[in-house]
XYZ file of C-alpha atoms in Angstrom:
716
model
C -15.431 -38.704 6.101
C -16.003 -35.554 8.441
C -15.310 -32.309 6.865
C -14.505 -28.953 8.417
C -16.926 -26.448 9.264
C -16.873 -23.859 6.284
C -15.547 -20.479 6.884
C -18.600 -18.501 6.299
C -17.360 -15.210 4.994
C -17.763 -13.169 2.126
C -14.969 -13.734 -0.636
C -12.724 -10.644 -0.749
C -13.231 -8.520 -4.170
C -9.629 -8.019 -4.743
C -8.950 -4.650 -6.422
C -12.535 -3.994 -6.391
C -13.454 -6.171 -9.139
C -16.363 -8.423 -9.446
C -17.257 -10.416 -12.324
C -18.565 -14.024 -13.373
C -15.564 -15.763 -11.954
C -15.985 -13.901 -8.524
C -19.748 -14.765 -8.702
C -19.232 -18.516 -9.531
C -16.436 -19.023 -7.122
C -17.703 -16.716 -4.315
C -21.404 -18.560 -4.343
C -19.286 -21.904 -4.262
C -17.359 -20.982 -1.219
C -20.340 -19.777 0.699
C -22.364 -22.730 -0.241
C -19.574 -25.568 -0.093
C -21.946 -28.355 0.684
C -24.425 -27.336 -1.886
C -21.677 -26.939 -4.595
C -20.316 -30.573 -3.758
C -23.693 -32.076 -3.771
C -24.599 -30.517 -7.201
C -21.377 -31.866 -8.704
C -22.339 -35.495 -7.435
C -25.740 -35.348 -8.337
C -24.825 -33.916 -12.029
C -21.913 -36.764 -12.162
C -24.566 -39.630 -11.289
C -27.506 -38.137 -13.304
C -25.273 -37.854 -16.620
C -23.948 -41.223 -16.089
C -26.959 -42.881 -15.627
C -28.469 -41.085 -18.606
C -25.439 -42.003 -20.701
C -25.679 -45.795 -19.470
C -29.572 -45.991 -20.489
C -29.275 -44.159 -23.619
C -26.061 -45.571 -25.002
C -23.334 -44.282 -27.419
C -24.018 -43.921 -30.862
C -20.541 -43.013 -32.246
C -19.990 -42.570 -35.886
C -16.427 -43.651 -37.115
C -17.380 -42.921 -40.798
C -15.709 -39.567 -41.487
C -15.973 -37.346 -44.474
C -13.548 -35.766 -46.889
C -16.060 -33.472 -48.803
C -15.158 -32.818 -51.914
C -12.411 -35.721 -52.510
C -12.308 -38.738 -54.896
C -12.418 -41.323 -52.113
C -15.539 -39.829 -50.418
C -17.141 -39.547 -53.682
C -16.282 -43.451 -54.427
C -18.181 -44.144 -51.016
C -21.260 -41.755 -51.733
C -21.711 -43.389 -55.016
C -21.675 -47.098 -53.728
C -23.930 -46.171 -50.835
C -26.522 -44.452 -53.201
C -26.372 -47.440 -55.659
C -26.307 -50.316 -53.334
C -29.924 -51.412 -52.147
C -28.851 -52.177 -48.595
C -26.223 -49.471 -48.449
C -22.657 -50.531 -47.265
C -22.437 -53.126 -44.701
C -19.196 -54.898 -42.756
C -17.564 -58.029 -43.372
C -15.103 -60.264 -41.598
C -12.188 -62.087 -43.753
C -11.435 -65.661 -42.678
C -7.758 -66.676 -43.918
C -6.658 -70.302 -44.139
C -3.685 -71.743 -44.605
C -2.219 -75.376 -44.962
C 1.278 -76.088 -45.717
C 0.235 -79.228 -47.668
C -2.487 -77.710 -49.444
C -6.368 -76.987 -48.446
C -7.896 -79.587 -50.528
C -7.433 -82.274 -47.527
C -9.431 -79.999 -45.170
C -12.187 -79.118 -47.704
C -14.842 -80.999 -45.904
C -13.871 -79.592 -42.290
C -13.720 -75.950 -43.870
C -17.351 -76.188 -45.496
C -18.716 -77.459 -42.033
C -17.307 -74.621 -40.411
C -18.721 -71.931 -42.739
C -21.837 -73.411 -42.598
C -21.932 -73.166 -38.936
C -21.014 -69.424 -39.381
C -23.834 -68.894 -41.529
C -26.174 -69.661 -38.821
C -24.534 -66.852 -36.437
C -26.143 -63.483 -35.582
C -25.731 -60.837 -38.395
C -24.230 -63.143 -40.750
C -25.835 -62.468 -43.956
C -23.734 -64.961 -46.230
C -20.621 -66.902 -46.227
C -18.504 -67.056 -49.488
C -17.264 -70.622 -50.413
C -13.162 -70.069 -50.912
C -13.255 -73.266 -53.254
C -15.840 -71.831 -55.525
C -15.523 -67.916 -55.427
C -13.302 -67.015 -58.180
C -9.863 -65.920 -57.272
C -10.196 -66.809 -53.682
C -7.359 -69.661 -53.573
C -3.784 -69.071 -54.090
C -1.838 -70.437 -57.024
C -0.252 -72.952 -54.860
C -3.174 -74.084 -53.110
C -2.008 -73.541 -49.777
C -4.056 -70.042 -48.728
C -7.591 -69.297 -49.135
C -9.915 -66.810 -47.928
C -13.513 -66.606 -47.242
C -15.460 -63.445 -46.976
C -18.246 -63.316 -43.980
C -20.787 -60.824 -45.159
C -22.948 -59.200 -42.570
C -26.515 -57.713 -42.244
C -25.351 -54.392 -40.688
C -22.826 -51.721 -40.942
C -19.447 -52.301 -39.114
C -20.254 -49.588 -36.722
C -23.367 -51.453 -35.939
C -22.138 -55.109 -35.346
C -21.480 -55.862 -31.807
C -17.854 -56.892 -30.744
C -18.934 -60.051 -28.898
C -20.808 -61.249 -32.151
C -17.285 -60.828 -33.858
C -15.451 -62.707 -31.486
C -17.839 -65.366 -31.811
C -17.301 -65.808 -35.539
C -13.349 -65.625 -34.960
C -13.670 -68.381 -32.178
C -15.975 -70.566 -34.310
C -13.618 -70.248 -37.620
C -10.392 -71.013 -35.136
C -12.286 -74.111 -33.474
C -10.987 -76.346 -36.400
C -7.747 -74.961 -36.754
C -4.748 -77.612 -35.649
C -1.719 -79.326 -36.942
C -1.359 -78.620 -40.435
C -4.333 -75.999 -40.585
C -4.168 -72.436 -39.696
C -7.092 -70.135 -39.375
C -6.924 -66.536 -38.674
C -9.391 -63.372 -39.090
C -8.723 -60.085 -41.047
C -10.383 -57.040 -41.671
C -11.045 -53.929 -39.569
C -14.015 -55.525 -37.392
C -11.136 -58.215 -36.433
C -8.842 -55.837 -35.506
C -11.335 -53.755 -33.219
C -12.936 -56.708 -31.683
C -9.603 -57.773 -30.017
C -8.895 -53.835 -28.537
C -9.958 -52.390 -25.558
C -9.268 -49.603 -23.946
C -9.739 -51.186 -20.798
C -8.733 -48.481 -18.390
C -5.348 -49.524 -17.507
C -3.779 -46.432 -19.261
C -5.995 -44.137 -17.187
C -5.451 -45.920 -13.874
C -1.596 -45.965 -14.181
C -1.450 -41.967 -15.104
C -3.797 -41.162 -12.121
C -1.475 -43.334 -9.605
C 1.380 -41.635 -10.856
C -0.106 -38.259 -10.349
C -1.168 -38.852 -6.998
C 2.186 -39.955 -5.934
C 3.604 -36.731 -7.405
C 0.837 -34.686 -5.549
C 1.956 -36.246 -2.240
C 5.378 -35.648 -2.713
C 4.892 -31.977 -3.699
C 2.344 -31.387 -0.844
C 3.252 -33.893 1.732
C -0.316 -34.852 2.177
C -2.495 -37.489 0.983
C -5.631 -34.911 1.405
C -4.107 -31.974 -0.131
C -2.759 -34.160 -3.011
C -6.305 -35.989 -3.716
C -8.059 -32.216 -4.147
C -6.692 -31.591 -7.568
C -7.104 -35.474 -8.693
C -10.843 -35.418 -7.377
C -11.467 -32.043 -9.237
C -10.346 -33.891 -12.438
C -12.150 -36.891 -12.043
C -15.609 -35.130 -11.635
C -14.793 -33.023 -14.658
C -13.911 -35.889 -16.918
C -16.558 -38.301 -15.650
C -19.113 -35.743 -16.410
C -17.620 -35.081 -19.796
C -17.380 -38.565 -20.597
C -21.557 -38.780 -19.847
C -22.012 -35.808 -22.114
C -20.023 -37.078 -24.844
C -22.268 -40.267 -25.061
C -25.379 -38.077 -25.002
C -23.958 -35.492 -27.588
C -22.897 -38.549 -29.766
C -26.658 -39.189 -30.780
C -26.850 -35.255 -32.045
C -23.154 -34.977 -33.421
C -20.684 -37.021 -35.415
C -18.431 -38.105 -32.710
C -16.017 -41.014 -33.428
C -15.645 -43.652 -30.754
C -11.962 -42.619 -30.104
C -13.067 -39.313 -28.927
C -13.682 -40.908 -25.616
C -9.985 -41.916 -24.942
C -8.435 -38.846 -26.170
C -11.140 -36.750 -24.241
C -10.036 -38.621 -21.077
C -6.271 -38.266 -22.036
C -6.440 -34.491 -22.224
C -9.132 -34.227 -19.502
C -7.283 -35.887 -16.676
C -4.059 -33.962 -17.833
C -5.825 -30.742 -18.119
C -7.975 -31.091 -15.283
C -5.242 -31.964 -12.543
C -3.133 -29.182 -14.090
C -5.312 -26.491 -13.766
C -6.734 -27.184 -10.316
C -3.036 -27.607 -9.217
C -1.993 -24.028 -10.325
C -4.986 -22.898 -8.226
C -4.451 -24.872 -5.134
C -0.627 -24.005 -5.261
C -1.564 -20.496 -5.132
C -4.049 -21.097 -2.510
C -1.266 -22.934 -0.636
C 0.967 -19.912 -1.389
C -1.247 -17.476 0.202
C -1.802 -19.751 3.238
C 1.830 -19.205 4.233
C 1.503 -15.605 4.496
C 0.970 -13.979 7.601
C -2.291 -12.795 8.582
C -4.045 -14.420 5.773
C -7.230 -16.798 6.507
C -8.284 -19.300 4.366
C -11.171 -17.620 2.711
C -8.996 -14.708 1.764
C -6.464 -17.119 0.270
C -8.906 -18.698 -1.611
C -10.190 -15.517 -3.203
C -6.537 -14.414 -3.817
C -5.864 -17.695 -5.568
C -8.993 -17.593 -7.708
C -8.257 -14.020 -8.468
C -4.970 -14.593 -9.827
C -4.212 -18.208 -10.470
C -7.797 -18.905 -11.475
C -7.908 -15.949 -13.839
C -4.929 -17.409 -15.560
C -6.554 -20.828 -15.652
C -9.669 -19.163 -17.285
C -7.374 -17.681 -19.565
C -5.252 -20.432 -20.664
C -8.340 -22.772 -21.126
C -9.705 -20.384 -23.425
C -6.467 -20.524 -25.633
C -6.920 -24.344 -25.466
C -10.632 -23.973 -26.701
C -9.346 -21.425 -29.681
C -6.601 -23.855 -30.699
C -9.354 -26.847 -30.800
C -12.001 -24.930 -32.363
C -9.410 -23.869 -34.886
C -9.822 -27.665 -36.177
C -13.231 -26.509 -37.570
C -11.469 -24.528 -40.137
C -10.007 -27.751 -41.753
C -13.823 -28.577 -42.432
C -13.058 -32.504 -41.818
C -15.893 -34.331 -40.350
C -13.647 -36.534 -38.235
C -11.513 -33.732 -36.727
C -14.530 -31.904 -35.935
C -16.023 -34.549 -33.772
C -12.814 -34.922 -31.746
C -12.330 -31.397 -31.624
C -15.848 -30.593 -30.205
C -15.426 -33.534 -27.745
C -12.035 -32.382 -26.472
C -13.182 -28.699 -26.224
C -16.617 -29.890 -24.159
C -13.810 -31.467 -21.780
C -11.772 -28.405 -21.323
C -14.828 -26.598 -20.600
C -16.294 -28.448 -18.175
C -12.883 -28.859 -16.445
C -12.432 -24.979 -16.378
C -15.986 -24.882 -14.833
C -14.785 -27.509 -12.265
C -11.697 -25.419 -11.333
C -13.682 -22.557 -10.304
C -16.765 -24.026 -8.752
C -15.955 -27.428 -7.643
C -12.302 -26.636 -6.397
C -13.526 -23.862 -4.084
C -15.996 -25.965 -2.495
C -13.561 -28.666 -1.840
C -10.998 -25.848 -0.418
C -13.856 -24.729 1.949
C -15.052 -27.991 3.391
C -11.445 -29.311 3.836
C -9.784 -25.938 4.418
C -8.930 -26.435 8.009
C -7.018 -29.989 7.509
C -5.129 -28.669 4.243
C -3.929 -25.450 6.089
C -2.594 -27.819 9.189
C -0.971 -30.064 6.747
C 0.373 -27.162 4.543
C 1.756 -25.494 7.496
C 3.347 -28.697 8.887
C 5.064 -29.747 5.472
C 6.350 -25.832 5.172
C 7.814 -25.877 8.544
C 10.059 -29.205 7.674
C 11.477 -27.328 4.627
C 14.999 -26.158 5.365
C 15.287 -23.761 2.519
C 13.388 -20.956 1.300
C 11.047 -21.763 -1.171
C 12.115 -21.105 -4.677
C 15.763 -20.492 -3.737
C 16.893 -23.061 -6.553
C 14.640 -21.482 -8.939
C 16.076 -18.127 -8.418
C 19.696 -19.690 -8.636
C 18.762 -21.153 -11.944
C 17.210 -17.945 -13.281
C 20.304 -15.807 -12.061
C 22.618 -18.330 -13.806
C 20.873 -18.226 -17.397
C 20.631 -14.418 -16.743
C 24.318 -14.201 -16.626
C 25.130 -15.540 -20.016
C 21.735 -15.823 -21.706
C 22.904 -16.530 -25.300
C 24.270 -19.775 -24.177
C 21.266 -21.552 -23.076
C 18.983 -19.759 -25.696
C 21.252 -21.074 -28.484
C 21.975 -24.503 -27.183
C 17.822 -24.869 -26.237
C 16.995 -23.529 -29.593
C 19.214 -25.779 -31.782
C 18.114 -28.897 -29.696
C 14.531 -28.192 -30.545
C 15.276 -27.791 -34.225
C 17.343 -30.721 -34.272
C 14.477 -32.789 -32.902
C 12.052 -31.037 -35.232
C 13.930 -31.925 -38.467
C 12.432 -35.803 -38.736
C 8.890 -34.361 -38.844
C 9.696 -33.024 -42.401
C 9.713 -36.791 -43.612
C 6.489 -37.219 -41.826
C 4.119 -39.461 -43.959
C 0.555 -39.403 -42.771
C -1.868 -42.522 -43.251
C -4.136 -44.766 -41.474
C -2.724 -47.868 -39.802
C -3.571 -51.019 -40.788
C -2.950 -54.802 -39.684
C 0.437 -54.485 -40.810
C 1.275 -52.519 -37.676
C -0.519 -54.526 -35.060
C 1.139 -56.718 -33.127
C 2.710 -60.029 -34.685
C 0.334 -62.377 -32.168
C -2.703 -60.932 -32.965
C -4.931 -62.603 -35.455
C -5.645 -59.692 -37.830
C -2.013 -59.188 -38.093
C -1.291 -62.998 -39.002
C -4.265 -62.966 -41.362
C -2.607 -59.958 -43.184
C 0.683 -61.496 -43.334
C -1.078 -64.980 -44.721
C -2.956 -62.897 -47.683
C 0.122 -61.130 -48.365
C 2.222 -64.163 -48.654
C -0.280 -66.039 -50.565
C -1.679 -63.283 -52.991
C 0.746 -60.580 -52.970
C 1.670 -57.353 -50.948
C -1.100 -55.219 -52.460
C -3.572 -57.839 -51.855
C -4.617 -56.411 -48.291
C -5.116 -52.807 -49.811
C -6.817 -53.031 -53.233
C -7.756 -49.861 -54.924
C -11.600 -49.385 -55.404
C -11.872 -48.043 -58.946
C -15.570 -46.753 -59.796
C -16.678 -46.192 -63.634
C -19.696 -44.123 -64.495
C -20.579 -44.874 -68.011
C -21.757 -47.872 -70.157
C -19.997 -51.393 -69.924
C -17.552 -50.632 -72.648
C -16.300 -47.905 -70.735
C -16.052 -50.197 -67.488
C -14.229 -53.047 -69.538
C -11.632 -50.205 -71.013
C -10.963 -49.495 -67.568
C -10.069 -52.937 -66.652
C -7.921 -53.337 -69.417
C -6.228 -50.137 -68.737
C -5.289 -51.007 -65.302
C -4.515 -54.392 -66.174
C -1.792 -53.348 -68.295
C -0.221 -50.834 -65.498
C 3.260 -52.157 -64.369
C 2.197 -50.760 -60.876
C -0.921 -53.316 -60.818
C -0.357 -57.106 -59.805
C -4.155 -57.873 -60.986
C -7.522 -56.572 -61.519
C -10.827 -58.155 -60.863
C -13.684 -58.254 -63.695
C -16.007 -55.102 -63.496
C -18.836 -55.491 -61.338
C -22.079 -53.684 -61.961
C -24.410 -52.366 -59.066
C -28.052 -53.668 -59.318
C -29.145 -50.532 -60.828
C -26.589 -51.036 -63.628
C -25.477 -47.349 -63.375
C -21.983 -47.881 -62.118
C -19.476 -50.642 -62.277
C -16.325 -51.261 -59.716
C -12.976 -52.661 -60.314
C -10.510 -53.783 -57.773
C -7.076 -53.049 -58.770
C -4.613 -54.861 -56.351
C -0.875 -53.114 -56.374
C 2.348 -54.852 -56.688
C 3.182 -52.783 -53.292
C 1.680 -52.875 -49.724
C -0.903 -50.469 -48.655
C 1.507 -48.629 -46.394
C 4.299 -48.586 -49.150
C 4.980 -45.193 -50.363
C 5.180 -46.380 -53.991
C 1.016 -47.366 -53.675
C 0.518 -43.590 -53.124
C 2.671 -42.879 -56.037
C 0.392 -45.472 -58.258
C -2.617 -43.438 -56.827
C -1.151 -40.072 -57.887
C -0.186 -41.429 -61.256
C -3.539 -42.915 -62.274
C -5.468 -40.058 -61.006
C -3.221 -37.307 -62.803
C -2.391 -39.236 -65.828
C -4.019 -42.651 -66.480
C -7.306 -42.147 -66.074
C -7.916 -38.506 -67.420
C -6.624 -40.118 -70.810
C -8.980 -42.810 -70.655
C -11.950 -40.495 -69.859
C -11.174 -38.489 -72.698
C -11.483 -41.652 -74.801
C -14.686 -43.281 -73.466
C -16.374 -40.098 -72.150
C -16.601 -41.792 -68.931
C -15.933 -40.614 -65.217
C -13.302 -42.526 -63.163
C -12.709 -42.349 -59.450
C -10.381 -44.240 -57.204
C -11.241 -45.005 -53.379
C -10.240 -47.626 -51.058
C -7.897 -47.232 -47.931
C -4.685 -45.671 -49.288
C -6.561 -43.337 -51.510
C -8.676 -42.412 -48.553
C -5.239 -41.834 -46.663
C -3.753 -39.655 -49.557
C -6.861 -37.583 -49.550
C -6.990 -36.943 -45.824
C -3.124 -35.946 -46.014
C -3.637 -33.759 -49.159
C -6.850 -31.974 -47.246
C -4.808 -31.512 -44.105
C -2.058 -30.119 -45.864
C -3.836 -27.860 -48.269
C -5.840 -26.300 -45.050
C -3.025 -26.277 -42.748
C -2.099 -22.611 -43.306
C -5.320 -21.658 -42.432
C -5.586 -23.504 -39.170
C -2.148 -22.296 -37.943
C -2.984 -18.607 -38.764
C -6.267 -18.758 -37.062
C -4.933 -20.724 -33.900
C -1.397 -18.966 -33.720
C -3.262 -15.385 -34.440
C -5.947 -15.353 -31.965
C -3.728 -16.834 -29.224
C -1.136 -13.860 -29.991
C -3.788 -11.362 -30.066
C -5.092 -12.632 -26.428
C -1.547 -12.423 -25.108
C -1.080 -9.041 -26.344
C -4.177 -7.946 -24.673
C -3.363 -9.592 -21.430
C 0.341 -8.543 -21.194
C 0.213 -5.573 -23.178
C 3.282 -6.574 -25.233
C 4.318 -6.966 -28.705
C 7.310 -9.367 -28.234
C 6.085 -11.591 -25.437
C 3.287 -12.999 -27.974
C 5.893 -13.378 -30.743
C 8.342 -15.015 -28.491
C 5.299 -17.464 -27.169
C 4.007 -18.429 -30.716
C 7.558 -19.020 -31.734
C 8.582 -21.459 -28.717
C 5.072 -23.092 -29.006
C 5.755 -23.979 -32.662
C 9.377 -25.186 -31.990
C 8.039 -27.571 -29.106
C 5.191 -28.990 -31.245
C 7.902 -29.390 -34.233
C 9.961 -31.520 -31.572
C 6.996 -33.380 -30.188
C 6.343 -34.292 -33.823
C 9.767 -35.249 -34.812
C 9.976 -37.522 -31.889
C 6.748 -39.472 -32.872
C 8.290 -39.683 -36.339
C 11.330 -41.468 -35.232
C 9.395 -43.816 -33.069
C 6.318 -44.921 -34.982
C 7.456 -44.170 -38.621
C 10.919 -44.918 -38.524
C 10.718 -47.850 -36.098
C 13.044 -46.760 -33.044
C 12.817 -48.832 -29.936
C 11.510 -51.805 -31.814
C 8.393 -50.109 -32.670
C 6.165 -51.499 -35.789
C 6.998 -49.136 -38.440
C 4.216 -47.540 -40.269
C 2.601 -44.250 -41.287
C 1.618 -41.369 -38.652
C -2.266 -41.466 -38.046
C -3.167 -38.574 -40.608
C -5.254 -36.698 -37.827
C -2.849 -37.104 -34.879
C -0.476 -33.916 -36.135
C -2.812 -31.479 -36.276
C -4.914 -32.977 -33.257
C -1.395 -32.673 -31.326
C -0.888 -29.125 -32.723
C -4.016 -27.814 -31.411
C -3.840 -29.435 -27.964
C -0.328 -28.804 -27.166
C -0.513 -25.099 -28.735
C -3.132 -24.583 -26.056
C -1.472 -26.609 -23.300
C 1.823 -24.548 -23.860
C -0.374 -21.319 -23.336
C -0.998 -22.780 -19.772
C 2.466 -22.549 -18.809
C 3.169 -19.070 -20.757
C 0.383 -17.773 -18.618
C 0.871 -18.859 -15.580
C 4.869 -18.343 -15.582
C 4.836 -14.780 -17.339
C 1.735 -13.690 -15.332
C 3.833 -13.899 -12.228
C 6.774 -12.373 -13.743
C 4.436 -9.489 -14.897
C 2.983 -8.994 -11.542
C 6.568 -8.695 -9.777
C 7.575 -6.253 -12.885
C 4.548 -4.317 -12.544
C 5.579 -4.239 -8.530
C 9.103 -3.321 -8.822
C 9.825 -2.360 -12.274
C 13.061 -4.366 -12.319
C 12.808 -6.813 -15.142
C 15.711 -9.013 -14.223
C 14.469 -9.425 -10.376
C 10.731 -9.923 -11.779
C 12.160 -13.161 -13.594
C 13.896 -14.768 -10.698
C 10.831 -13.929 -8.554
C 8.386 -15.215 -11.170
C 10.434 -18.404 -11.745
C 10.874 -18.857 -8.199
C 7.243 -18.855 -7.391
C 6.217 -21.053 -10.405
C 9.119 -23.363 -11.189
C 7.986 -26.031 -8.572
C 4.353 -25.826 -9.491
C 5.191 -25.933 -13.352
C 7.483 -28.788 -13.064
C 5.039 -30.621 -10.782
C 2.123 -30.079 -13.166
C 4.134 -31.030 -15.974
C 5.471 -34.052 -14.386
C 1.664 -35.060 -13.791
C 0.597 -34.534 -17.471
C 3.691 -36.316 -18.930
C 2.772 -39.386 -16.530
C -0.563 -39.250 -17.651
C 0.327 -38.759 -21.139
C 2.866 -41.234 -21.278
C 0.486 -43.974 -19.590
C -1.296 -44.088 -22.740
C 1.797 -46.028 -24.362
C 0.557 -48.825 -22.475
C -2.680 -48.694 -24.538
C -2.995 -51.352 -27.511
C -4.290 -48.713 -29.756
C -1.596 -47.209 -31.875
C -3.360 -43.971 -32.522
C -3.331 -43.483 -28.507
C 0.448 -44.528 -28.085
C 1.033 -41.586 -31.013
C -0.831 -39.353 -28.967
C 0.402 -39.871 -25.631
C 4.162 -39.758 -26.862
C 3.666 -36.577 -28.618
C 1.972 -34.838 -26.061
C 4.350 -36.313 -23.302
C 7.164 -35.215 -25.322
C 5.617 -31.873 -25.876
C 5.100 -30.597 -22.259
C 8.505 -32.016 -21.130
C 10.191 -29.824 -23.494
C 7.902 -27.003 -22.949
C 7.842 -27.215 -19.070
C 11.933 -27.830 -18.568
C 13.714 -26.644 -21.521
C 11.538 -23.476 -22.755
C 9.785 -22.104 -19.542
C 12.625 -22.668 -17.240
C 15.728 -21.955 -19.305
C 14.723 -20.184 -22.973
C 12.186 -17.931 -21.474
C 14.113 -16.586 -18.606
C 17.294 -16.105 -21.380
C 14.917 -14.309 -23.897
C 13.245 -12.029 -21.402
C 17.166 -11.327 -20.171
C 17.826 -10.028 -23.437
C 14.458 -8.440 -23.958
C 14.863 -6.354 -20.642
C 11.972 -3.836 -20.237
C 11.354 -3.685 -23.763
C 9.450 -7.323 -23.036
C 6.485 -5.241 -21.686
C 6.430 -2.448 -24.555
C 3.124 -1.909 -26.682
C 2.375 0.993 -29.219
C 0.016 3.655 -27.615
C -2.306 3.330 -30.493
C -2.400 -0.503 -30.077
C -2.700 0.034 -26.475
C -5.956 2.203 -26.740
C -7.518 -0.027 -29.152
C -6.892 -3.408 -27.258
C -9.267 -4.533 -24.611
C -7.819 -4.705 -21.129
C -7.677 -8.206 -19.707
C -6.315 -8.290 -16.117
C -4.735 -11.568 -14.538
C -3.000 -10.011 -11.672
C -4.199 -7.968 -8.753
C -4.375 -3.935 -9.373
C-alpha cells in the first residue's frame, strides 16, 4: 500500500513544554518510516525468539504460610521423584465390570507402553478402586513428569486409547486436571470476534476503514509484542499459563482504547480552521496523549498493588498484564504518531468528508443530556447510585474457590468421569482431603481413627508412609462434594477443633491439604490482605488525581464511584456463575478473579475519569463557568467515551465464547464494569455530581497545593 509523504516539520511545543512524551512522539513523527519499521522488526524478532525458546509457564502457585502450601512442600521434599502428574480413567458397566475384565486389562497394558506413562494401576487389585455394586471402577495412570511438563497431545493419546474399548454396556471416561486441560484450547475465536466487532464500531464512528484501522493496528502491534515478551519472561519469573489469554483480553481493550482517545483528539483538531496535520498530531499528544499516559500509570499502580497481596499466582499475572499496559502506552505515543504521519493525508481527507456529511453540530446530543441532568441532578444521582448498590449486593455472598470438573460442560469426558465417580463412590470422592501426619506410626494410626469417626467424612484410606518414613498421608473423603460449603466447614472444623485436640494427645503435627483446603486458604489469604491492597490502590490513585486536577472532591468522587462499579460487576458475575443465572453451571468464583477485576477495572475506570474530567477542567480553566464546562466537556468526549467503551465491551464480552470458565468470568466482569462506568457513571452520575459541587469541585487547600507536585494534562 502506498503511503503519504510524511509532513516534515518539527512538532509544536504547546505551552513551551518539552518532555519525554514530546521527545518520543516528536521523533516518531519526524522519522515515521523508521519508527514503523522499528515496531515491525521488534514484533518479528520477539515473536521469532519466543517461538524458538518456547514458554515455561508455572501453574503451581504458592500460598506462603498456609497449611495447604506446607502439605505440598512436605510431599515434595519427602518424595524421591517429587510430585508427578496423573490421569484418572473411570470405567462404568451397568451390568457389572467383571464381564469386561480381560478387555480392560488389555487396554491398561497398552496404555502402560505410551510415552511418559510410569505405571497403570489395576482397578481389580488396587484396594478401594471398585465400587461396592461392582459397576464403577477407576484406574490411576501415573506419569513420569510433572503435570505442567506433560504434553497435551500425549494426554489426548491416553484418553483415545482408553476410550477405544468403549461400546454398548461399557463407558470409559478420563478425569483429573490433565484430562480437563487437554480438551481445552483458547483457540483465538474470542480474540478474533472481539477485534472484528471493534473494527465495525470504529468504521461507524469514523466513516473510514483506514481511519478505523489505525487504533486497531496499534493495539495489535502492542499485544503481539507483549505476548512474545511474556513467553520469554516465563523463563525468569513464575508466570501461569492463563496469563496469556488474560493479557490478550486486557491488551486489546486497553490498546484500542488508548489509541482511540488520541486519534479522536487528532481528528477533532484537524477539523479546526487553519490547523495542519503536524499541529493536530502534536496537540492530540499534548492533551489526550498526556491523559493516556496518566491513565496508564493508574492502571499500572492498580496492577502492581496486587504485589501487596504476596500471592505468587497473582504476582505473575499482575506483572504480565502490567507489561501489556506499559507496551501499549509506548505504542500509543510512538507507533500511533508514525501512522498518523504516514497516512495523515488520506485520514484528513476521510475525516473532513465524514464531517461534511454530518447534519448536526458534533456533541449536540451530549450537551442536551448534560443540560437535562443539570436541571435536576438529584434524581439521576440517586437512581444511578441505587442501581449500582443493588447490583453490588449479591457480591456480599460471593464464595471463592477453584472450579473443578463439576462445572465443566456435561458433554466433556472430565465432567462425565466426575459424575461417574460421585455416583459410584460418593459425592466427596472427587475432592479428598490430604491429611499429613508428622510423627510416629502410632500418631498416624490415631489420625486415621479420628478422621473415620467424624460424621462429615465418609471414608479414609490407611496411612501411607513416604519412602523415608518421616511423614504419613491419609486421604479423607468427605460426605459432601468439593464445591459444597459443607466441605469448607468440615476443613475449618478439623483445623480448629479436631486436629488440635489430637495433637495435644499424640504430640504430632497434622496438616490438611487438597483442592478444597487450598481454595479455602487462598480465599482466606486474599480476604486478610485485601484491605492493604485496596488502601494502596485507592490511596495512590486518589493522590495522583489530586495532583492533576488540584482538587479534593474530584478524587473522592472518583474513588467512590469506581468502587461502586467494581462492586456491581462482581455482583453480576456472582449472579451468573455462582447462582447459575442464564443456565450457567453454578459453582464458586475463581479465587483470584475478584482481585484481578478490582485492579484492572479500577485502573480502566480512571481512563474515562481522566479523559472526561480533563476536558471539563480544560473548559473550566478557560471560562470559569462550572456548568458550561461540564456540558462542553461531555459534548467533546461523550461520543468517544461511548465508542471506546463499546469497543472494550465487545472485546471483553467476546471472551464469553471461551471454553475456560475463568476467562468467561473475567470477560463478563470487565464488560459489565465498563458498561456501567461509561454510560451510567461518566455520562449521568458524574455530570450530576459536578453540578452539585459547582466551583467547589476544583478547590484545594493552599497548604496542600504547595506540597503536591504539579502534573499538567491540558494546555496552559
